[in-house]
Tab-separated table of C-alpha atoms in Angstrom:
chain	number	residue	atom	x	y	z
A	1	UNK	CA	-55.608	-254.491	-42.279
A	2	UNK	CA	-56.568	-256.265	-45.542
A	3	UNK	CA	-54.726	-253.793	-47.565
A	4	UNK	CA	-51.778	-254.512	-45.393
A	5	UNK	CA	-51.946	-258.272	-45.602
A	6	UNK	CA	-52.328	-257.863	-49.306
A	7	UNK	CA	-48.917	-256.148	-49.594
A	8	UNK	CA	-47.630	-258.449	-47.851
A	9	UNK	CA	-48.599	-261.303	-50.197
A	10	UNK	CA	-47.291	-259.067	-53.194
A	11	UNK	CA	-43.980	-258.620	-51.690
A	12	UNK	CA	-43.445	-262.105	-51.137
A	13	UNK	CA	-44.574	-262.819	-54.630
A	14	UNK	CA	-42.033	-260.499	-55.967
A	15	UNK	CA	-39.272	-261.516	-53.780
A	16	UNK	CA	-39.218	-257.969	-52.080
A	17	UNK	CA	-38.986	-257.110	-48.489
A	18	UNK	CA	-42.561	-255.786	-47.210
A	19	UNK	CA	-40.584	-253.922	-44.970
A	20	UNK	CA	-38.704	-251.967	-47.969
A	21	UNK	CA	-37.638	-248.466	-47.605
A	22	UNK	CA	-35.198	-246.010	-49.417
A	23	UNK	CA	-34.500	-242.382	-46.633
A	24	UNK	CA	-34.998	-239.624	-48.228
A	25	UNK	CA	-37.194	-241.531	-51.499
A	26	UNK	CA	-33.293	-241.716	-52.997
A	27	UNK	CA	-30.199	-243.672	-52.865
A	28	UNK	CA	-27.472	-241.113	-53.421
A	29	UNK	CA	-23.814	-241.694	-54.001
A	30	UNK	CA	-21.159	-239.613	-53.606
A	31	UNK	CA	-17.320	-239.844	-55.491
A	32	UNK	CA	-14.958	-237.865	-53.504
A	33	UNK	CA	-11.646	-237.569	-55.269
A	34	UNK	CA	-8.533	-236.132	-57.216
A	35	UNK	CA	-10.044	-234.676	-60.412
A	36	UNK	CA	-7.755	-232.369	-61.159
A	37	UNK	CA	-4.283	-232.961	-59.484
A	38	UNK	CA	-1.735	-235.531	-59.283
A	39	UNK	CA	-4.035	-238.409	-59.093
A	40	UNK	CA	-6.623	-237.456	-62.074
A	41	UNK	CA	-5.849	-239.633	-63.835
A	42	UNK	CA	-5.106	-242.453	-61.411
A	43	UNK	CA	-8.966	-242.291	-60.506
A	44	UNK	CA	-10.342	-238.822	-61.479
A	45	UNK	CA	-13.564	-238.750	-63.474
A	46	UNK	CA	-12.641	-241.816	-64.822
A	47	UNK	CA	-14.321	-243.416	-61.274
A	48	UNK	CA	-17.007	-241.076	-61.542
A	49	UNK	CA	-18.037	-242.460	-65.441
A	50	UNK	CA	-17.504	-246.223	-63.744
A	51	UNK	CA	-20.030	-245.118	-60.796
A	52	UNK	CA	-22.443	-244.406	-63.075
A	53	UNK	CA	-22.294	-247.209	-65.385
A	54	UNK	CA	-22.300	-249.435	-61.896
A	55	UNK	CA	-25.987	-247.224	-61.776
A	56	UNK	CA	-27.444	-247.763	-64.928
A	57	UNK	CA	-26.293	-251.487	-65.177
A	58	UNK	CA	-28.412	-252.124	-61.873
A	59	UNK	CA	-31.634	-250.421	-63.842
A	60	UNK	CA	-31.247	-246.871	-62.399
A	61	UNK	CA	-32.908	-247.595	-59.221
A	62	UNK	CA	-32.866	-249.713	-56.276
A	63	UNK	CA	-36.057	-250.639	-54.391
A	64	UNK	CA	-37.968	-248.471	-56.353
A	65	UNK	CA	-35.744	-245.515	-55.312
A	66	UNK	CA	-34.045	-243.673	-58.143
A	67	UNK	CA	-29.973	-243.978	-57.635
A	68	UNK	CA	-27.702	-241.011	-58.067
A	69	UNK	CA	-24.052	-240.352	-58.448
A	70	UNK	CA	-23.052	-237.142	-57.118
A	71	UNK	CA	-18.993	-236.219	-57.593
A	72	UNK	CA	-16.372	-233.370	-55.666
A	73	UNK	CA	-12.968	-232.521	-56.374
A	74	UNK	CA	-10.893	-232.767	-52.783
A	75	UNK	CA	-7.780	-231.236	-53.679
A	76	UNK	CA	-6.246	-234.157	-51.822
A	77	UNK	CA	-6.967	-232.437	-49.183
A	78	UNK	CA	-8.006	-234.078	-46.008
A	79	UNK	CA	-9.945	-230.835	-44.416
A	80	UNK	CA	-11.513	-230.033	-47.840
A	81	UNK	CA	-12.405	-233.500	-48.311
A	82	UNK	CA	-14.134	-233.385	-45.004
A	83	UNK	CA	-16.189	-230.766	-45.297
A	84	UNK	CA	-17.181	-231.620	-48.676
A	85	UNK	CA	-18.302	-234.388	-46.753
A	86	UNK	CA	-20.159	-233.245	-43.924
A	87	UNK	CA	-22.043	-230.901	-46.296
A	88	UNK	CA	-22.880	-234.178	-48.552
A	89	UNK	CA	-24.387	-236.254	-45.111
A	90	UNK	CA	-25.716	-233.192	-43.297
A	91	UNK	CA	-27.784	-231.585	-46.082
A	92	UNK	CA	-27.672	-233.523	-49.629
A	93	UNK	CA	-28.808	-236.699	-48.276
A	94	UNK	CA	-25.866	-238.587	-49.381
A	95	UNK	CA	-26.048	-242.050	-48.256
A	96	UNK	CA	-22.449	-243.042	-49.056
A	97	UNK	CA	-19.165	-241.701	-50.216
A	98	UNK	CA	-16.900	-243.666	-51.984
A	99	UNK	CA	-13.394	-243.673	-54.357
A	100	UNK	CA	-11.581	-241.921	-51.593
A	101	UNK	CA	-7.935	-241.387	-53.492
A	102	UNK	CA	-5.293	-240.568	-51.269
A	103	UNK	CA	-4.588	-242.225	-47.322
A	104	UNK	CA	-5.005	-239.026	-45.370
A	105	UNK	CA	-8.080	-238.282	-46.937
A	106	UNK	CA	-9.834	-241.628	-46.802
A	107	UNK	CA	-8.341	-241.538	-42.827
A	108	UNK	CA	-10.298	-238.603	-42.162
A	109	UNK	CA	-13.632	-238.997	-43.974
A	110	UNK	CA	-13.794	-242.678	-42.480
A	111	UNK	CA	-13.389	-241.113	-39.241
A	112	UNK	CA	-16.395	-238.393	-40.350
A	113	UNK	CA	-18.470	-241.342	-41.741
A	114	UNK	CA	-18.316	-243.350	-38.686
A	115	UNK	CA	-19.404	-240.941	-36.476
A	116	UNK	CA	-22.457	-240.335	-39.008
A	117	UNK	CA	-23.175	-244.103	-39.480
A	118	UNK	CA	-22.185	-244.088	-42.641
A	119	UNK	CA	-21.332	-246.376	-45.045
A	120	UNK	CA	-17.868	-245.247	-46.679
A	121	UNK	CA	-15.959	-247.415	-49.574
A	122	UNK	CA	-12.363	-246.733	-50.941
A	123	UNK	CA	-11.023	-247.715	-53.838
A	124	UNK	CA	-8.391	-244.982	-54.304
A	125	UNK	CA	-6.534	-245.130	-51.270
A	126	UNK	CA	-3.850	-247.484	-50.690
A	127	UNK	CA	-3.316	-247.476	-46.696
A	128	UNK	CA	-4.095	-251.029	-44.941
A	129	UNK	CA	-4.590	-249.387	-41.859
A	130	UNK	CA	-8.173	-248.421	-43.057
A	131	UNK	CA	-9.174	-251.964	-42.448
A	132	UNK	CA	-6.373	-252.162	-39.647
A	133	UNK	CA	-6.059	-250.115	-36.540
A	134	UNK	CA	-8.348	-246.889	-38.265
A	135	UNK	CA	-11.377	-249.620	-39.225
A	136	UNK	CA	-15.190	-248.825	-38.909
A	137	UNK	CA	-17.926	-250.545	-39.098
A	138	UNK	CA	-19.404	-248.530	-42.297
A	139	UNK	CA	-15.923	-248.847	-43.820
A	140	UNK	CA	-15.247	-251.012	-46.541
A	141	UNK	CA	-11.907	-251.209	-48.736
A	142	UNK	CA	-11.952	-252.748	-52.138
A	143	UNK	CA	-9.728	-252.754	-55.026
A	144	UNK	CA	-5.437	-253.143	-53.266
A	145	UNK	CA	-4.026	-252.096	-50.222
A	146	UNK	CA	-0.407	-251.362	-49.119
A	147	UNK	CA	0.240	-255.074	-48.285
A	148	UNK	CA	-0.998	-256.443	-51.183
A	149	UNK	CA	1.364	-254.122	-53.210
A	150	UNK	CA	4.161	-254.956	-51.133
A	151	UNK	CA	3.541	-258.969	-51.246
A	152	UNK	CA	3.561	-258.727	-55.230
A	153	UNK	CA	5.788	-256.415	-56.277
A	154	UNK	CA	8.214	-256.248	-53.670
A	155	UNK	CA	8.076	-260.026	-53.223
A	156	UNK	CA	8.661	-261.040	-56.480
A	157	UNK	CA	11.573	-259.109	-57.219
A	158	UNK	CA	13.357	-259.991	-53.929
A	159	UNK	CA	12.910	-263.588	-55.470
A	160	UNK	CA	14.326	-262.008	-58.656
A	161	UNK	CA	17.562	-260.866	-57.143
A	162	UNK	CA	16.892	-257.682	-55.911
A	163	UNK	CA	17.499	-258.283	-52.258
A	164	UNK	CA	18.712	-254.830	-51.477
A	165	UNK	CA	16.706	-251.448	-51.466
A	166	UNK	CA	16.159	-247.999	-51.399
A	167	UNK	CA	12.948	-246.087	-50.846
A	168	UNK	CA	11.447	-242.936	-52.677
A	169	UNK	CA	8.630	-242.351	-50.529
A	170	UNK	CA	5.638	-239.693	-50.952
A	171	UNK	CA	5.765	-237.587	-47.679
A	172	UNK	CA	2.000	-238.846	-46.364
A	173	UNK	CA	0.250	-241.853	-44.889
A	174	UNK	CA	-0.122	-243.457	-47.845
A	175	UNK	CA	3.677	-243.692	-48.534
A	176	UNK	CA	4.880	-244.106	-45.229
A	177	UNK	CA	2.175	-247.987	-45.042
A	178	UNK	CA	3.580	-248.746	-48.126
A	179	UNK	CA	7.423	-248.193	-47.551
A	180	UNK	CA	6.339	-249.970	-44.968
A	181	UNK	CA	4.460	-252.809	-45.633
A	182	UNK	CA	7.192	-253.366	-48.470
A	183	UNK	CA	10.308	-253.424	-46.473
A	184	UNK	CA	8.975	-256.155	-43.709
A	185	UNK	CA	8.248	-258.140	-46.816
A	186	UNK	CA	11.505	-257.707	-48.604
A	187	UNK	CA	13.282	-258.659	-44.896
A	188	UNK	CA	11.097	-261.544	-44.487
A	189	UNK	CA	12.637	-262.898	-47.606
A	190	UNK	CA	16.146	-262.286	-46.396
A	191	UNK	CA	16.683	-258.837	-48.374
A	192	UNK	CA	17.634	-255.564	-46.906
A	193	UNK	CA	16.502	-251.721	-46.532
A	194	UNK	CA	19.901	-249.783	-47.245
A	195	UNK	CA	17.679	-246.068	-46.735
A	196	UNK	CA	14.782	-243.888	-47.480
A	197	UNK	CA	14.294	-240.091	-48.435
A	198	UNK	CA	10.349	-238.660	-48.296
A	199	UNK	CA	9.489	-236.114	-51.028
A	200	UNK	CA	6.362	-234.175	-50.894
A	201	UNK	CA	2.804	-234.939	-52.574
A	202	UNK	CA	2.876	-233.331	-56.335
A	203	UNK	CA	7.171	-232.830	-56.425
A	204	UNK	CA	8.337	-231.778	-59.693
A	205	UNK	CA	11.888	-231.819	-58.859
A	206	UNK	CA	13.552	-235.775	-57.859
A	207	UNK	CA	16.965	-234.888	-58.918
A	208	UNK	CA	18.400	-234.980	-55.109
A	209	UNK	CA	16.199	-237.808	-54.406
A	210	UNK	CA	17.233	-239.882	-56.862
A	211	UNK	CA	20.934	-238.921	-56.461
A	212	UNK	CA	20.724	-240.762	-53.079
A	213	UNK	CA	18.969	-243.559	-54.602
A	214	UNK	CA	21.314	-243.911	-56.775
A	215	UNK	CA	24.731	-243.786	-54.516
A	216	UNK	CA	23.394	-246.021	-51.941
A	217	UNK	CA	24.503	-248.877	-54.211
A	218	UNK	CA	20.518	-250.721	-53.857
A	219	UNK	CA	19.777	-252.948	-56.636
A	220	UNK	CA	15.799	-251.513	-56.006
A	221	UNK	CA	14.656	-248.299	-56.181
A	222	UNK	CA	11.443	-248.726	-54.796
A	223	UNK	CA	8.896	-246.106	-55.597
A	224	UNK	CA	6.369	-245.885	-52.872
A	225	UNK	CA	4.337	-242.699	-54.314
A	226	UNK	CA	1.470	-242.890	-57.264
A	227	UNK	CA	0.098	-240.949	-60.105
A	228	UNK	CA	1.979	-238.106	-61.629
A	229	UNK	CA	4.800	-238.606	-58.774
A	230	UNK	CA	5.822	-241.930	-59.866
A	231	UNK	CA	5.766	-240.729	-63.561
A	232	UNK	CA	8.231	-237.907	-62.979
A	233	UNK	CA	10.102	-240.047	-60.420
A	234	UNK	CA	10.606	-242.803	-63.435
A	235	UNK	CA	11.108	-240.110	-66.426
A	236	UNK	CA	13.631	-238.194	-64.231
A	237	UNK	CA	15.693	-241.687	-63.200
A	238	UNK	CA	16.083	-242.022	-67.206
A	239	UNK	CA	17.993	-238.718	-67.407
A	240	UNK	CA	20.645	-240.014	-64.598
A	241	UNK	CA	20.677	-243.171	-66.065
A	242	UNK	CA	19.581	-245.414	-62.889
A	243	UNK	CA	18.382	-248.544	-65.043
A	244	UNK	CA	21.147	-248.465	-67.218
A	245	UNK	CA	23.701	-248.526	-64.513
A	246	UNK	CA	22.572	-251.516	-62.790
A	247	UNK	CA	19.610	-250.545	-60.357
A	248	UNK	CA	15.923	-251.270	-60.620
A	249	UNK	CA	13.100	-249.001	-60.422
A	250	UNK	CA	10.104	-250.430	-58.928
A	251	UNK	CA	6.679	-248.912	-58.905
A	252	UNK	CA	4.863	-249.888	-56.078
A	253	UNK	CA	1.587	-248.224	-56.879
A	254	UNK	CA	1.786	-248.053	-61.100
A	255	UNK	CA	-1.322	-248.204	-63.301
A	256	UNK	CA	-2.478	-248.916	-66.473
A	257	UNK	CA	-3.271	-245.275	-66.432
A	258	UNK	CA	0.760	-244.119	-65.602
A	259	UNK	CA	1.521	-246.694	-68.250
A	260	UNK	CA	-0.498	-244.997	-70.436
A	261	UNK	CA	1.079	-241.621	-69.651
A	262	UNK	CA	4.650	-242.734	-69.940
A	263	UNK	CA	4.588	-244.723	-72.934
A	264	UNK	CA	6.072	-248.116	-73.610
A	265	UNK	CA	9.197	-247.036	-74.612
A	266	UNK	CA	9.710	-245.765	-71.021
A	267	UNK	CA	7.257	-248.058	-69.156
A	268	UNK	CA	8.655	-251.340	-70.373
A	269	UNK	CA	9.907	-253.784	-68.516
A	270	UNK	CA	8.567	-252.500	-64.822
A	271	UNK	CA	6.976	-254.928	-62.585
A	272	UNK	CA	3.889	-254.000	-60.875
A	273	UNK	CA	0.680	-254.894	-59.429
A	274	UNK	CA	-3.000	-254.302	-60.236
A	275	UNK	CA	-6.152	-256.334	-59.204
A	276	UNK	CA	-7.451	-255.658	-62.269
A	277	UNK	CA	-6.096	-255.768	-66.056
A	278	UNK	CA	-8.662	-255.504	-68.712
A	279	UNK	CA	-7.657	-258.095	-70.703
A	280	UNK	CA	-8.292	-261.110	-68.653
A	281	UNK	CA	-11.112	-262.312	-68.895
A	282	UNK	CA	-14.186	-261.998	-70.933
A	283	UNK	CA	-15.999	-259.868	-68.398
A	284	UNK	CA	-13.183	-257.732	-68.159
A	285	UNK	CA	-12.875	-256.685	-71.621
A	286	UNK	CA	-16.975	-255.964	-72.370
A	287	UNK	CA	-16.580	-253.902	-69.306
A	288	UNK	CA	-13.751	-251.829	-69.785
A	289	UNK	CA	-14.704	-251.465	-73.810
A	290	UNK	CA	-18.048	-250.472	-72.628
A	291	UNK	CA	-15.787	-248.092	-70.403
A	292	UNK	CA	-13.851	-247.035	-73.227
A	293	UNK	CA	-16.777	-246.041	-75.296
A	294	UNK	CA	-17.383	-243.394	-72.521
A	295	UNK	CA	-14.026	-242.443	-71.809
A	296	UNK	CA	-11.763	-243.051	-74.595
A	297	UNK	CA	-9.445	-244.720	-72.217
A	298	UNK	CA	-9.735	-248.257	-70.743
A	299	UNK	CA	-9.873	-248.761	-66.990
A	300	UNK	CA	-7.344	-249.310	-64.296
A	301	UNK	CA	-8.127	-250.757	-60.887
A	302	UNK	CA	-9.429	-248.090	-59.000
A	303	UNK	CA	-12.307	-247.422	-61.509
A	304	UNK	CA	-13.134	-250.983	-62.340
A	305	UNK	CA	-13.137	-251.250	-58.383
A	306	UNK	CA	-15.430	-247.857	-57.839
A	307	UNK	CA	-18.251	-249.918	-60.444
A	308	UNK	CA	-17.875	-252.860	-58.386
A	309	UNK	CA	-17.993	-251.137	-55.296
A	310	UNK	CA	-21.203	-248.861	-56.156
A	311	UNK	CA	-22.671	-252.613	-57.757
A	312	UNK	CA	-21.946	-254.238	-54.215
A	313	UNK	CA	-23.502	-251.410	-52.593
A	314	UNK	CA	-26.690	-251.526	-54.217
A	315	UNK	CA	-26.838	-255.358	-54.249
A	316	UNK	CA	-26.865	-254.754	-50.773
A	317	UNK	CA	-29.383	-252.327	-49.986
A	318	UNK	CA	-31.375	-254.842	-51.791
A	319	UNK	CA	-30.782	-257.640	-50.249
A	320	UNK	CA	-31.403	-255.899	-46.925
A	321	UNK	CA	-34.878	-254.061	-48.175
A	322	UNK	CA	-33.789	-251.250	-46.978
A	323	UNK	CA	-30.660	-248.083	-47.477
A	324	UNK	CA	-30.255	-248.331	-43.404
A	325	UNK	CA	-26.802	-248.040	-42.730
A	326	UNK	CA	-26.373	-251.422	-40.212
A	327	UNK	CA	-28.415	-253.456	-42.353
A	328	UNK	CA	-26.465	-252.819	-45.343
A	329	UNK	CA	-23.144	-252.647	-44.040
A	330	UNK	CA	-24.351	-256.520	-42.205
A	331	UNK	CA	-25.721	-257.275	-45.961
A	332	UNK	CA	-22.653	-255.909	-47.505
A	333	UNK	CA	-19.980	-257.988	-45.624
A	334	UNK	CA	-22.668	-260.991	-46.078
A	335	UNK	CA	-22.855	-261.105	-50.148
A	336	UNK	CA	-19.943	-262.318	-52.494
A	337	UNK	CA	-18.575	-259.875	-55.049
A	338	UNK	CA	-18.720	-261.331	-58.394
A	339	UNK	CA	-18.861	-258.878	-61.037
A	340	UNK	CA	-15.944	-257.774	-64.196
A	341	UNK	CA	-13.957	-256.199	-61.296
A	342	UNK	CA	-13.507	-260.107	-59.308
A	343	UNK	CA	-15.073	-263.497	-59.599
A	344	UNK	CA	-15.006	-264.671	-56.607
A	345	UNK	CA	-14.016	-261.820	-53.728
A	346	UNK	CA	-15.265	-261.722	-50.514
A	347	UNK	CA	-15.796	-259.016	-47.759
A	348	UNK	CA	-13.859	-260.024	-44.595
A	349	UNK	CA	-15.258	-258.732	-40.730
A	350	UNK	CA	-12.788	-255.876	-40.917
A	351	UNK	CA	-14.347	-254.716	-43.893
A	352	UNK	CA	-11.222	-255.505	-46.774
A	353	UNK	CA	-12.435	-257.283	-49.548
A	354	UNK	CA	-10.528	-259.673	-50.594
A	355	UNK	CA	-10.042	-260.988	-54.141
A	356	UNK	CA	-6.914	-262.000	-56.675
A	357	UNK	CA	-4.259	-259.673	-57.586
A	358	UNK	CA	-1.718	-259.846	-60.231
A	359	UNK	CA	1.812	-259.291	-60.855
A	360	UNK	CA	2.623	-258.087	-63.967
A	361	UNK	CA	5.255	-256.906	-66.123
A	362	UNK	CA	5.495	-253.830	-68.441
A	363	UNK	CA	5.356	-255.254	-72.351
A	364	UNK	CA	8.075	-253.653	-74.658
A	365	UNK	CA	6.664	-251.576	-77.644
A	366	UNK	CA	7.729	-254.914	-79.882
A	367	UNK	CA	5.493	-257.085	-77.482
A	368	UNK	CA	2.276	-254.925	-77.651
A	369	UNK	CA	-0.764	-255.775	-80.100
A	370	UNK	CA	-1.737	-252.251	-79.727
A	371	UNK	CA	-3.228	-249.340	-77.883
A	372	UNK	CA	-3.431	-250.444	-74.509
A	373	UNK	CA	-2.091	-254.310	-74.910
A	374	UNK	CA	0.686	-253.300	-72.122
A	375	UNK	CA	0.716	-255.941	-69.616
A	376	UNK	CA	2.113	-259.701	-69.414
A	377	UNK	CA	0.307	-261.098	-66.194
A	378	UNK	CA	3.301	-262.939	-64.487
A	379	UNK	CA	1.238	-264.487	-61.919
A	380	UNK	CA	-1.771	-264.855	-59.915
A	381	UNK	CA	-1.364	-263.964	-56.199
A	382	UNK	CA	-4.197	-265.382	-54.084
A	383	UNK	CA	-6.467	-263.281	-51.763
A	384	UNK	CA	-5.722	-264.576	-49.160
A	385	UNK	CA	-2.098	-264.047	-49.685
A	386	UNK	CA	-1.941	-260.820	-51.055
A	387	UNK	CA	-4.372	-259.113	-48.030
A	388	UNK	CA	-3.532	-259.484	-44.118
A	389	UNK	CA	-5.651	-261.798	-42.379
A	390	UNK	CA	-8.467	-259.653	-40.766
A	391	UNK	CA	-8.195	-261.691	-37.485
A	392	UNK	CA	-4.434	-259.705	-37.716
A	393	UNK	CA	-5.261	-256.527	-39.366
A	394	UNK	CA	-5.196	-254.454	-36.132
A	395	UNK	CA	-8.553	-254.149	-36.647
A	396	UNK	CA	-10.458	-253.311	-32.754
A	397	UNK	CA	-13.714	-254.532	-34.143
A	398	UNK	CA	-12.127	-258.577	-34.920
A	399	UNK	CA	-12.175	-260.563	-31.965
């Protein structure tokens, strides 16, 4: 009992739970993504590299527990993803899975993490519905959504003028929330939808895509696809001259990493938006050189949002003195997130995280510094703008 008692008194001393404990003597995280397909870049190992410098920046362990980052390849694929999955909760004591890229995949292992009491967090996939009608109490959504897409991109150029469009939309969940999501807004502003044509995930061909696009007279093309998609989607509108004769091209999910890819020459001048450039702050740049050192590339904002995600989780499991799922999901919708990724975000009841987001606008190869100087933030949207109320998301679990 003395031996007890004294524990006790060291714990307190040390400002750690006496009631500590780690399952399984580890905290193990797992990044389930695109590492080799259409979204590799868009997350890819790049996420995995930011998971583990989330990891080593919170000392390598977390009450006393060694922390690891364990990675998969899902194809985009939600029944590969799933079983990948199961396997990872049922017997490699994974305690959490996290980056998540593409909407039918994060659907399905939310789904498979709720009814294992786990704790799942996406940054990759776009869908609001995962903090909406599909939410769970282990599920947690950081980084953008579908709405907050739509209410800066598709907002501010209805503002600009361009109060009619057209939709190129990726043949999936994720595309159909943010076609979406981006059309109520651009009505609510008094623009119009004139169509929509779906393509599938990973199309080579847009030619008799865009040849709708472009006779349907819309002053937008709005893009509501990602990675490699939107690349081809934009490279391909240059050969049949859709900027040039009058229309816009708007990419409603467009990273610094599809920047990157395209080149300024082609990029320039596209409005988009990211809750996360790397040039913004000071915070932001010693984390995303540190990032670069590692990578050779500097982050976009799924992988700055996959090391603040993995940081929030383990800030959690501290703060609740133990890796139990309900205490740390409680702890993790408790904390603020303040970290490179956001300075002041917060975790909302439907579990959405909600922090800035920027508009920005492609730089022109005469604007840029250098490597990587590619954005001109055009302004600041709010949290609490840009992301659906959670007393509105949908969400069962929000009274």
């Amino acid at each position: 009992m003395a031996r007890f008692f004294a524990s006790v008194a060291v714990a307190a001393l040390l400002g750690v739970p006496a009631w500590a404990e780690v399952s399984d003597n580890k905290v193990r995280i797992g990044i389930l993504n695109d590492q080799t397909g259409v979204y590799a870049d868009f997350g890819g190992l790049g996420s995995v590299e930011a998971a583990k410098m989330a990891a080593e920046e919170f000392g390598g362990t977390v009450l006393g527990a060694p922390v690891e980052i364990v990675s998969a390849d899902h194809q985009n694929k939600p029944d590969i993803a799933s079983n990948i999955a199961r396997q990872w909760y049922d017997t490699e004591q994974v305690d959490a899975i996290m980056e998540l890229t593409t909407s039918s995949v994060a659907l399905a292992v939310q789904a498979l993490s709720a009814e294992k009491k786990k704790i799942n967090l996406v940054t990759g996939a776009a869908t609001a519905d995962l903090t909406g009608k599909a939410c769970s109490p282990y599920g947690f959504h950081w980084a953008y959504d579908t709405h907050a897409l739509a209410v800066g991109t598709g907002g501010a150029l209805v503002e600009d003028g361009g109060d009619s469009w057209f939709f190129l939309t990726a043949d999936y969940a994720f595309g159909y929330s943010l076609e979406e999501n981006t059309g109520a807004v651009v009505k609510e502003k008094g623009g119009t939808v004139v169509g929509s044509v779906r393509h599938p995930l990973a199309a080579t061909d847009f030619s008799s895509f865009l040849l709708q696009a472009q006779s349907s007279g819309a002053k937008v093309v709005g893009l509501a696809n990602a990675g490699l998609d939107t690349q081809n989607a934009i490279k391909q509108a240059a050969e049949f001259g859709i900027v040039q004769g009058g229309q816009r091209m708007a990419g409603l999910l467009f990273t610094l990493a599809e920047v990157h890819g395209l080149g300024l020459e082609t990029a320039q001048g596209l409005t988009l938006t990211e809750s996360f450039y790397w040039d913004r702050t000071e915070a932001s740049r010693e984390f995303a050189n540190r990032f670069k050192e590692r990578t050779g590339k500097m982050p976009n904002m799924v992988q700055a949002g996959t090391y603040s995600g993995v940081l929030h989780y383990l800030k959690a499991i501290e703060a609740a003195g133990t890796d139990e799922t309900e205490a740390v999901a409680a702890k993790m919708r408790e904390l603020p997130v303040s970290d490179a990724f956001a300075e002041s975000g917060r975790v909302g009841p439907n579990g959405r995280m909600i922090s800035d987001v920027y508009l920005m606008e492609v730089k022109t190869p005469a604007e840029s510094k250098g490597e990587w100087d590619y954005y001109t933030v055009k302004a600041t949207i709010p949290g609490d703008q840009a992301y659906i109320d959670p007393a509105k998301a949908g969400c069962p679990l929000v009274q």
